[in-house]
CSV table of C-alpha atoms in Angstrom, one decimal:
chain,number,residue,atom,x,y,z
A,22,UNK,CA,14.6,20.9,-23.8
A,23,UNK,CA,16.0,18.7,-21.2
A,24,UNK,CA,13.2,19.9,-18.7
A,25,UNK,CA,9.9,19.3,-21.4
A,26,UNK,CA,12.2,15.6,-21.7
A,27,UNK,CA,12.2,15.2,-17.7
A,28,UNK,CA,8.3,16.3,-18.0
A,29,UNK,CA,7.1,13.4,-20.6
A,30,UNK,CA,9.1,10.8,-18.8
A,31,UNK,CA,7.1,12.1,-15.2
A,32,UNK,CA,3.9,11.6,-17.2
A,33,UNK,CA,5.0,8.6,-17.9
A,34,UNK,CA,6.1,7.2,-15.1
A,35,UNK,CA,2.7,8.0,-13.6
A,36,UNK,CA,0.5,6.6,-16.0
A,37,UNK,CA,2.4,3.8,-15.5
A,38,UNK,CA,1.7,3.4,-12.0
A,39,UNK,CA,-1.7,4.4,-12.5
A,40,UNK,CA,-2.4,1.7,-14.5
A,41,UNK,CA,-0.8,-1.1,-11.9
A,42,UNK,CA,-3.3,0.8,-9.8
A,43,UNK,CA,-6.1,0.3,-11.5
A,44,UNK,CA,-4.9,-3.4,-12.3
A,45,UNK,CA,-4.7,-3.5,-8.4
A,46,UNK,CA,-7.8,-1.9,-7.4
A,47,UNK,CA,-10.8,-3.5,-10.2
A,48,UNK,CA,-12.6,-4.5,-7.2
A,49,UNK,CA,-13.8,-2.5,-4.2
A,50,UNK,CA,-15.5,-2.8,-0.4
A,51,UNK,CA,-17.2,0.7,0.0
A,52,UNK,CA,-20.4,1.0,-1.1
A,53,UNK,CA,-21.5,3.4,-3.7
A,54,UNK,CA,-18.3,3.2,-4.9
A,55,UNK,CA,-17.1,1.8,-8.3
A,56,UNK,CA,-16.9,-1.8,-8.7
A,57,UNK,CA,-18.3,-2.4,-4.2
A,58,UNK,CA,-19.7,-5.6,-4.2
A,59,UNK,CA,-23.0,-5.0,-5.5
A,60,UNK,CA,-21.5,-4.2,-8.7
A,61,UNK,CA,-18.7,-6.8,-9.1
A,62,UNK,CA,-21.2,-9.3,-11.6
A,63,UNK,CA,-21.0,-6.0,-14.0
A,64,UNK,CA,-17.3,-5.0,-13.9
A,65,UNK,CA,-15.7,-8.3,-16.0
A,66,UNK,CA,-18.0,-10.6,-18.5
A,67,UNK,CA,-15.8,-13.4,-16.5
A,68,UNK,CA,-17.3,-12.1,-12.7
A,69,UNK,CA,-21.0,-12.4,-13.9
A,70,UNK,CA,-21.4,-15.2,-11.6
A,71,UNK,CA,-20.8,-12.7,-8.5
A,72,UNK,CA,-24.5,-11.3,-9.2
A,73,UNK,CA,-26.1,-14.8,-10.6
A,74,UNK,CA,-24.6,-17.5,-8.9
A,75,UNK,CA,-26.9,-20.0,-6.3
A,76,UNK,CA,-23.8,-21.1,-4.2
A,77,UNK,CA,-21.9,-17.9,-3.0
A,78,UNK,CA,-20.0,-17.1,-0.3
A,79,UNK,CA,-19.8,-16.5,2.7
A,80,UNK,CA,-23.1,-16.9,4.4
A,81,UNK,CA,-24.5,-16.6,7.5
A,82,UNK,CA,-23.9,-19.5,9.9
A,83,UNK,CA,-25.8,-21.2,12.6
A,84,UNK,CA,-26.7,-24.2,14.3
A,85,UNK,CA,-30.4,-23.4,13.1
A,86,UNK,CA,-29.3,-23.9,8.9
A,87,UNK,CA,-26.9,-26.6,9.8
A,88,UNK,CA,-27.3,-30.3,9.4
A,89,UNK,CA,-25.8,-31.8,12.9
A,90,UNK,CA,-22.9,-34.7,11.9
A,91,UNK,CA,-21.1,-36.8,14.2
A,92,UNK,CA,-18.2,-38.3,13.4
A,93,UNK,CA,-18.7,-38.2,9.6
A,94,UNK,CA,-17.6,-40.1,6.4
A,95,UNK,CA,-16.1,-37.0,5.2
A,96,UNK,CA,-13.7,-37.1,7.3
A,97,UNK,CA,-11.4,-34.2,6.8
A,98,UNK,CA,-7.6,-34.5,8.1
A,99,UNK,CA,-5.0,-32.3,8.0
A,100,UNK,CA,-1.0,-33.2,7.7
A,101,UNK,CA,1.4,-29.6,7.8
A,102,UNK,CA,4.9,-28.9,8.4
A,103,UNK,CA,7.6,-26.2,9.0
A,104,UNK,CA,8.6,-24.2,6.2
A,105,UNK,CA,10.0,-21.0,5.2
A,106,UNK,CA,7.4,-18.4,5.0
A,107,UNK,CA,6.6,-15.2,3.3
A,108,UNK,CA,4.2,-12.4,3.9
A,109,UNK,CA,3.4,-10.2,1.0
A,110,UNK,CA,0.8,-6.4,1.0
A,111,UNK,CA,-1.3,-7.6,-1.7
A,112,UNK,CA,-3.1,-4.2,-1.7
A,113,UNK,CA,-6.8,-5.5,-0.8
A,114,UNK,CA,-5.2,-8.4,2.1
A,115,UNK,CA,-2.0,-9.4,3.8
A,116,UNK,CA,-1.1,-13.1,2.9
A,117,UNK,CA,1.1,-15.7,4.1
A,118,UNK,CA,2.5,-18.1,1.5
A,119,UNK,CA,5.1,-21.3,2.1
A,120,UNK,CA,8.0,-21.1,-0.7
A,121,UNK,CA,7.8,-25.0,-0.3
A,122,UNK,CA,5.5,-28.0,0.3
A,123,UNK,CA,4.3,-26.9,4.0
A,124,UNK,CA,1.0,-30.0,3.8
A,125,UNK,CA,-1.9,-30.6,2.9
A,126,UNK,CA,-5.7,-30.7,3.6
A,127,UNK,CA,-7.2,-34.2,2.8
A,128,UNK,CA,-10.8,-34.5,2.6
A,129,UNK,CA,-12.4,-37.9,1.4
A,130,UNK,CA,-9.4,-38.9,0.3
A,131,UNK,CA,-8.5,-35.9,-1.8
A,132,UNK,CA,-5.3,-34.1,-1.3
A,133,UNK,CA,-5.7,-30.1,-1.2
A,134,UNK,CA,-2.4,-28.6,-0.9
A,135,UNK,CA,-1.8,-25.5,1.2
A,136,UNK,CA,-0.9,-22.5,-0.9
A,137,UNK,CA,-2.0,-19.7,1.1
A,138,UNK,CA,-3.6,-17.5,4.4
A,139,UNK,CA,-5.3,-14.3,4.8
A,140,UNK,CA,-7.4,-12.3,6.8
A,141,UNK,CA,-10.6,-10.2,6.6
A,142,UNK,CA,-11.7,-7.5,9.1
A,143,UNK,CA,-14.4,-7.8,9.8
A,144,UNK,CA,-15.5,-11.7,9.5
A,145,UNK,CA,-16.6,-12.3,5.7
A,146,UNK,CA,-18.8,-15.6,7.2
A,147,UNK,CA,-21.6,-14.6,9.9
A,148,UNK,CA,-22.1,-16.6,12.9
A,149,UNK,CA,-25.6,-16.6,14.7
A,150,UNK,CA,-26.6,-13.5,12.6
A,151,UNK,CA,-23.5,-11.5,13.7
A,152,UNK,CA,-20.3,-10.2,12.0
A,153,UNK,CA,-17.0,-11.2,14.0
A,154,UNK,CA,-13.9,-8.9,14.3
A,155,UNK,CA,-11.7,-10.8,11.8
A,156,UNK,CA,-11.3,-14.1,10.0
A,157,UNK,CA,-8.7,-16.2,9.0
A,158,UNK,CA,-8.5,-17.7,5.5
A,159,UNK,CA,-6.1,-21.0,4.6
A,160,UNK,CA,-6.5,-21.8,1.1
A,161,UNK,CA,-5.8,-25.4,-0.3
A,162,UNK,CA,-5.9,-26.3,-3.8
A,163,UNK,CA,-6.3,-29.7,-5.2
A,164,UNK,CA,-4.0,-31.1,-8.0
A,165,UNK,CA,-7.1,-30.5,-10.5
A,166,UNK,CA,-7.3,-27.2,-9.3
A,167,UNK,CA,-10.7,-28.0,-7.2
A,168,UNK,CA,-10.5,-25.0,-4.0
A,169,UNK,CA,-10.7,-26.3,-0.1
A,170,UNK,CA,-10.3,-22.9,2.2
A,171,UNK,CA,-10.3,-23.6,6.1
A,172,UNK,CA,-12.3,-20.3,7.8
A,173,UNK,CA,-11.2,-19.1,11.5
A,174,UNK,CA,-13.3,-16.7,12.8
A,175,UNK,CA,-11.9,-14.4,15.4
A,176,UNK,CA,-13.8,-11.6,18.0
A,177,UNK,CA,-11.7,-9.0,19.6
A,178,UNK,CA,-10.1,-10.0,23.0
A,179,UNK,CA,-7.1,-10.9,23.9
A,180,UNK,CA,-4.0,-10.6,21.0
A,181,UNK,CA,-3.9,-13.4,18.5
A,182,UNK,CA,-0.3,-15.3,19.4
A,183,UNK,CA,0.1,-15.5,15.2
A,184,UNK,CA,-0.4,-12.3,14.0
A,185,UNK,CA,1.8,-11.2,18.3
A,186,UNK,CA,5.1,-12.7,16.0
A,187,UNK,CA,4.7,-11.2,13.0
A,188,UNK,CA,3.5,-8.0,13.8
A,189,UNK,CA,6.7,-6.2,13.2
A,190,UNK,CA,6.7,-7.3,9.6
A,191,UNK,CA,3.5,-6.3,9.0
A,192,UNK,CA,4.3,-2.6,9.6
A,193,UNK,CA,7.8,-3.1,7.5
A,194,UNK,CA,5.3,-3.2,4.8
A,195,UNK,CA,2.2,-1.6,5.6
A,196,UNK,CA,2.7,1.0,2.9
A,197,UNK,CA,4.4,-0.8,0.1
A,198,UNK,CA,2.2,-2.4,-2.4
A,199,UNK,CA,3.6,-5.8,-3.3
A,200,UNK,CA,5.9,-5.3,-1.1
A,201,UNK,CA,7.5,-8.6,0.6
A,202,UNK,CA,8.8,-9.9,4.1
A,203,UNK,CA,10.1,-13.3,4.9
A,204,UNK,CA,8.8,-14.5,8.4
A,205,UNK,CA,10.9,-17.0,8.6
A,206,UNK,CA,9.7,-21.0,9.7
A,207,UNK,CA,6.3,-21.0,9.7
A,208,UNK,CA,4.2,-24.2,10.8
A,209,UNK,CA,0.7,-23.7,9.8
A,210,UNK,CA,-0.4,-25.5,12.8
A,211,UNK,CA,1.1,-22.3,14.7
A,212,UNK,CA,-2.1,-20.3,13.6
A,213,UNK,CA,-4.3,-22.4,16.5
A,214,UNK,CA,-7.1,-23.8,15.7
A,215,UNK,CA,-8.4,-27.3,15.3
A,216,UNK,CA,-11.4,-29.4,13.3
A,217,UNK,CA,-12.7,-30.7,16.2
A,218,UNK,CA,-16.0,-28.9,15.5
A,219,UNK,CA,-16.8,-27.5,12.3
A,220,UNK,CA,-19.5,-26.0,9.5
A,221,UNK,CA,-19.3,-27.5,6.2
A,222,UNK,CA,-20.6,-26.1,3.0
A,223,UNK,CA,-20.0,-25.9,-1.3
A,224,UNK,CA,-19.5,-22.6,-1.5
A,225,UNK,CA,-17.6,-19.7,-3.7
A,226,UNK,CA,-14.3,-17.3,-3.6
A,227,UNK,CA,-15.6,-14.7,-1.8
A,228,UNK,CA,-13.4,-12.0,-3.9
A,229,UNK,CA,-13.9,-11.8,-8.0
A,230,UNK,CA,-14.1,-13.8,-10.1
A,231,UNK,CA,-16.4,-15.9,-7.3
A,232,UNK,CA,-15.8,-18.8,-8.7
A,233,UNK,CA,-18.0,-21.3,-7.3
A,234,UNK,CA,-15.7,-24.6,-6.9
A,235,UNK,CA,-15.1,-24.2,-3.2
A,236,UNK,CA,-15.5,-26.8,-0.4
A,237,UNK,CA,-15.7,-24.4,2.6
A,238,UNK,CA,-14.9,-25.7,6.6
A,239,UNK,CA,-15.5,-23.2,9.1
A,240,UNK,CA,-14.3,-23.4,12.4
A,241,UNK,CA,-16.5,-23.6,15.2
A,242,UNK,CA,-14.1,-22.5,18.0
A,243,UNK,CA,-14.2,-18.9,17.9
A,244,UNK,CA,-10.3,-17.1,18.5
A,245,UNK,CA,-9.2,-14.2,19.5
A,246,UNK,CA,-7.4,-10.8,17.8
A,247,UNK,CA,-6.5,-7.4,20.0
A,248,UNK,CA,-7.9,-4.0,18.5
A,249,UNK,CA,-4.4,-3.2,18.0
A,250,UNK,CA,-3.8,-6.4,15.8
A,251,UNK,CA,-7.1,-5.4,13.9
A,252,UNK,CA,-6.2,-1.8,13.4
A,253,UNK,CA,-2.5,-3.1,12.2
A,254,UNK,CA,-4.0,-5.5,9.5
A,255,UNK,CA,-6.3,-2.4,8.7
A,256,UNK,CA,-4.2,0.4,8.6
A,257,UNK,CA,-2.1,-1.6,6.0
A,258,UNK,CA,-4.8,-1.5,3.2
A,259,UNK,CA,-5.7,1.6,1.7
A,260,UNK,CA,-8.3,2.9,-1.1
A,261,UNK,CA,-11.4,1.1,-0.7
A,262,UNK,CA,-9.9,-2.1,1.0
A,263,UNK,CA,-9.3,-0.8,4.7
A,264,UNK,CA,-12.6,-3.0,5.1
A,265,UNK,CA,-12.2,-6.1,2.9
A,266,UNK,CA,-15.3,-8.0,4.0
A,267,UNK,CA,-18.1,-9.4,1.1
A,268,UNK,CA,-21.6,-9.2,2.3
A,269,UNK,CA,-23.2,-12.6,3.1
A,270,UNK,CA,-24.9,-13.9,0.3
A,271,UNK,CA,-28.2,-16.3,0.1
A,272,UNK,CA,-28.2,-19.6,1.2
A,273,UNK,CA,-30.9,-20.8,-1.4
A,274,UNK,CA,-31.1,-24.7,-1.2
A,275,UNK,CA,-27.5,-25.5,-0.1
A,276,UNK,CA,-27.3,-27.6,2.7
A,277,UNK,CA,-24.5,-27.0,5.7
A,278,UNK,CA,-23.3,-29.9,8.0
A,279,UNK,CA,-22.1,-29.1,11.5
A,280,UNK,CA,-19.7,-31.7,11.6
A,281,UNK,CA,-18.5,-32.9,15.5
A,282,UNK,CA,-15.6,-35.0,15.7
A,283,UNK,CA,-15.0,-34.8,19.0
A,284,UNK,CA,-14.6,-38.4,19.0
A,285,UNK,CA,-11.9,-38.9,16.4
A,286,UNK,CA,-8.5,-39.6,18.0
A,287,UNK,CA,-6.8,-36.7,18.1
A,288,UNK,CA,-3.5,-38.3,16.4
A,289,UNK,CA,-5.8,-38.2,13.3
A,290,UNK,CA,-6.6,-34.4,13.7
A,291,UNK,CA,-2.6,-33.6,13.6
């Protein structure tokens, strides 16, 4: 009796997990698969606008689409600070989040609060017609909810000085779902880039439910990540995420500004 009891309580324990699985895993990267990117408009009512939607992202990014700016009215600024960090295995990424206020992204006078970075291997944005090895995602929200996300884009080289300091914690957690690491400090400026130069479109998420309320700024400066940084950030996601990349979607009438404000003091820029 006691062994049919143990039995049904297994069976339930792993339907249980199955179904955080499945709550886990409703989208996918590979193709042919169930629910890849091709498919996500037909998984959820809510996700339609993944297949129908004019102004998705990412897209493909070149000096030849853009709209050269110098010095622009929209002028973006950014204003961080120091704060204690935590990185968390979300299954299909690994994110950074601030447990406090760590700044802001202000653009035309709007405040978009940092909430979180990630990374996608390879690039999710195209540069020139080509796919880089990585790219860096910091996601701002406005206090309407309106989305601002910075993009880094990253080839292989030398090792990325960021991702060189919490390495260690990566692998702590590589193979725990959900599972949680605090880094510490972390100053957002520490990831290196600046907005010196920069693309600038409307865009989408690039993950369901692609919503399409996103003010996208893309790095021009390209950075650098080792293949063993690239292989640690892959090797950490697993069943249909180990590429986590969204194909680049159509342009249609959107216009993209190459922004240059190389002119700006760079006290404004800190």
């Amino acid at each position: 009796m006691n062994n049919i009891i143990l039995f049904v309580s297994c069976l339930a324990l792993a339907s249980s997990a199955l179904a955080a699985d499945e709550t886990e895993t409703e989208f996918h990267y590979v193709t042919g698969a169930y629910a890849d990117p091709s498919k996500w408009s037909s998984v959820k009512q809510e996700w339609k606008i993944c297949g129908v939607g004019k102004r998705q992202s990412p897209v493909n990014l070149s000096p030849k689409v853009a709209r050269l700016v110098h010095n622009s009215t929209a002028l973006i600024q950014t204003y961080y600070k120091p704060v204690e960090a935590t990185l968390k295995n979300r299954g299909y990424d690994m994110a950074v989040s601030w447990q406090e206020d760590a700044g802001k992204l202000v653009i035309n006078n709007t405040d978009y609060k940092l909430i979180q970075s990630h990374w996608h291997a390879p690039s999710e944005h195209f540069l020139n017609g080509k796919r880089l090895a990585m790219e860096l995602h910091m996601v701002h929200k406005s206090a309407d909810g309106h989305l601002a996300v910075i993009g880094v884009l990253l080839r292989e080289g030398e090792p990325n000085p960021f991702i060189s300091r919490i390495k260690d914690k990566i692998n702590s957690i590589a193979d725990i779902l959900q599972g949680e690491a605090s880094i510490g400090k972390i100053d957002p400026r520490e990831f290196g880039w600046d907005l010196t130069k920069f693309y600038e479109y409307r865009g989408s998420l690039t993950t369901p439910p692609c919503t399409e309320d996103v003010i996208w700024t893309i790095v021009n400066k390209v950075g650098t990540v080792s293949r063993q940084q690239i292989d640690i950030l892959v090797d950490a996601r697993r069943a249909g995420y180990e590429t986590n990349a969204r194909p680049a979607q159509p342009l249609y009438k959107r216009m993209v500004y190459l922004n240059d404000q190389s002119t700006i003091s760079a006290s404004a820029l800190s």
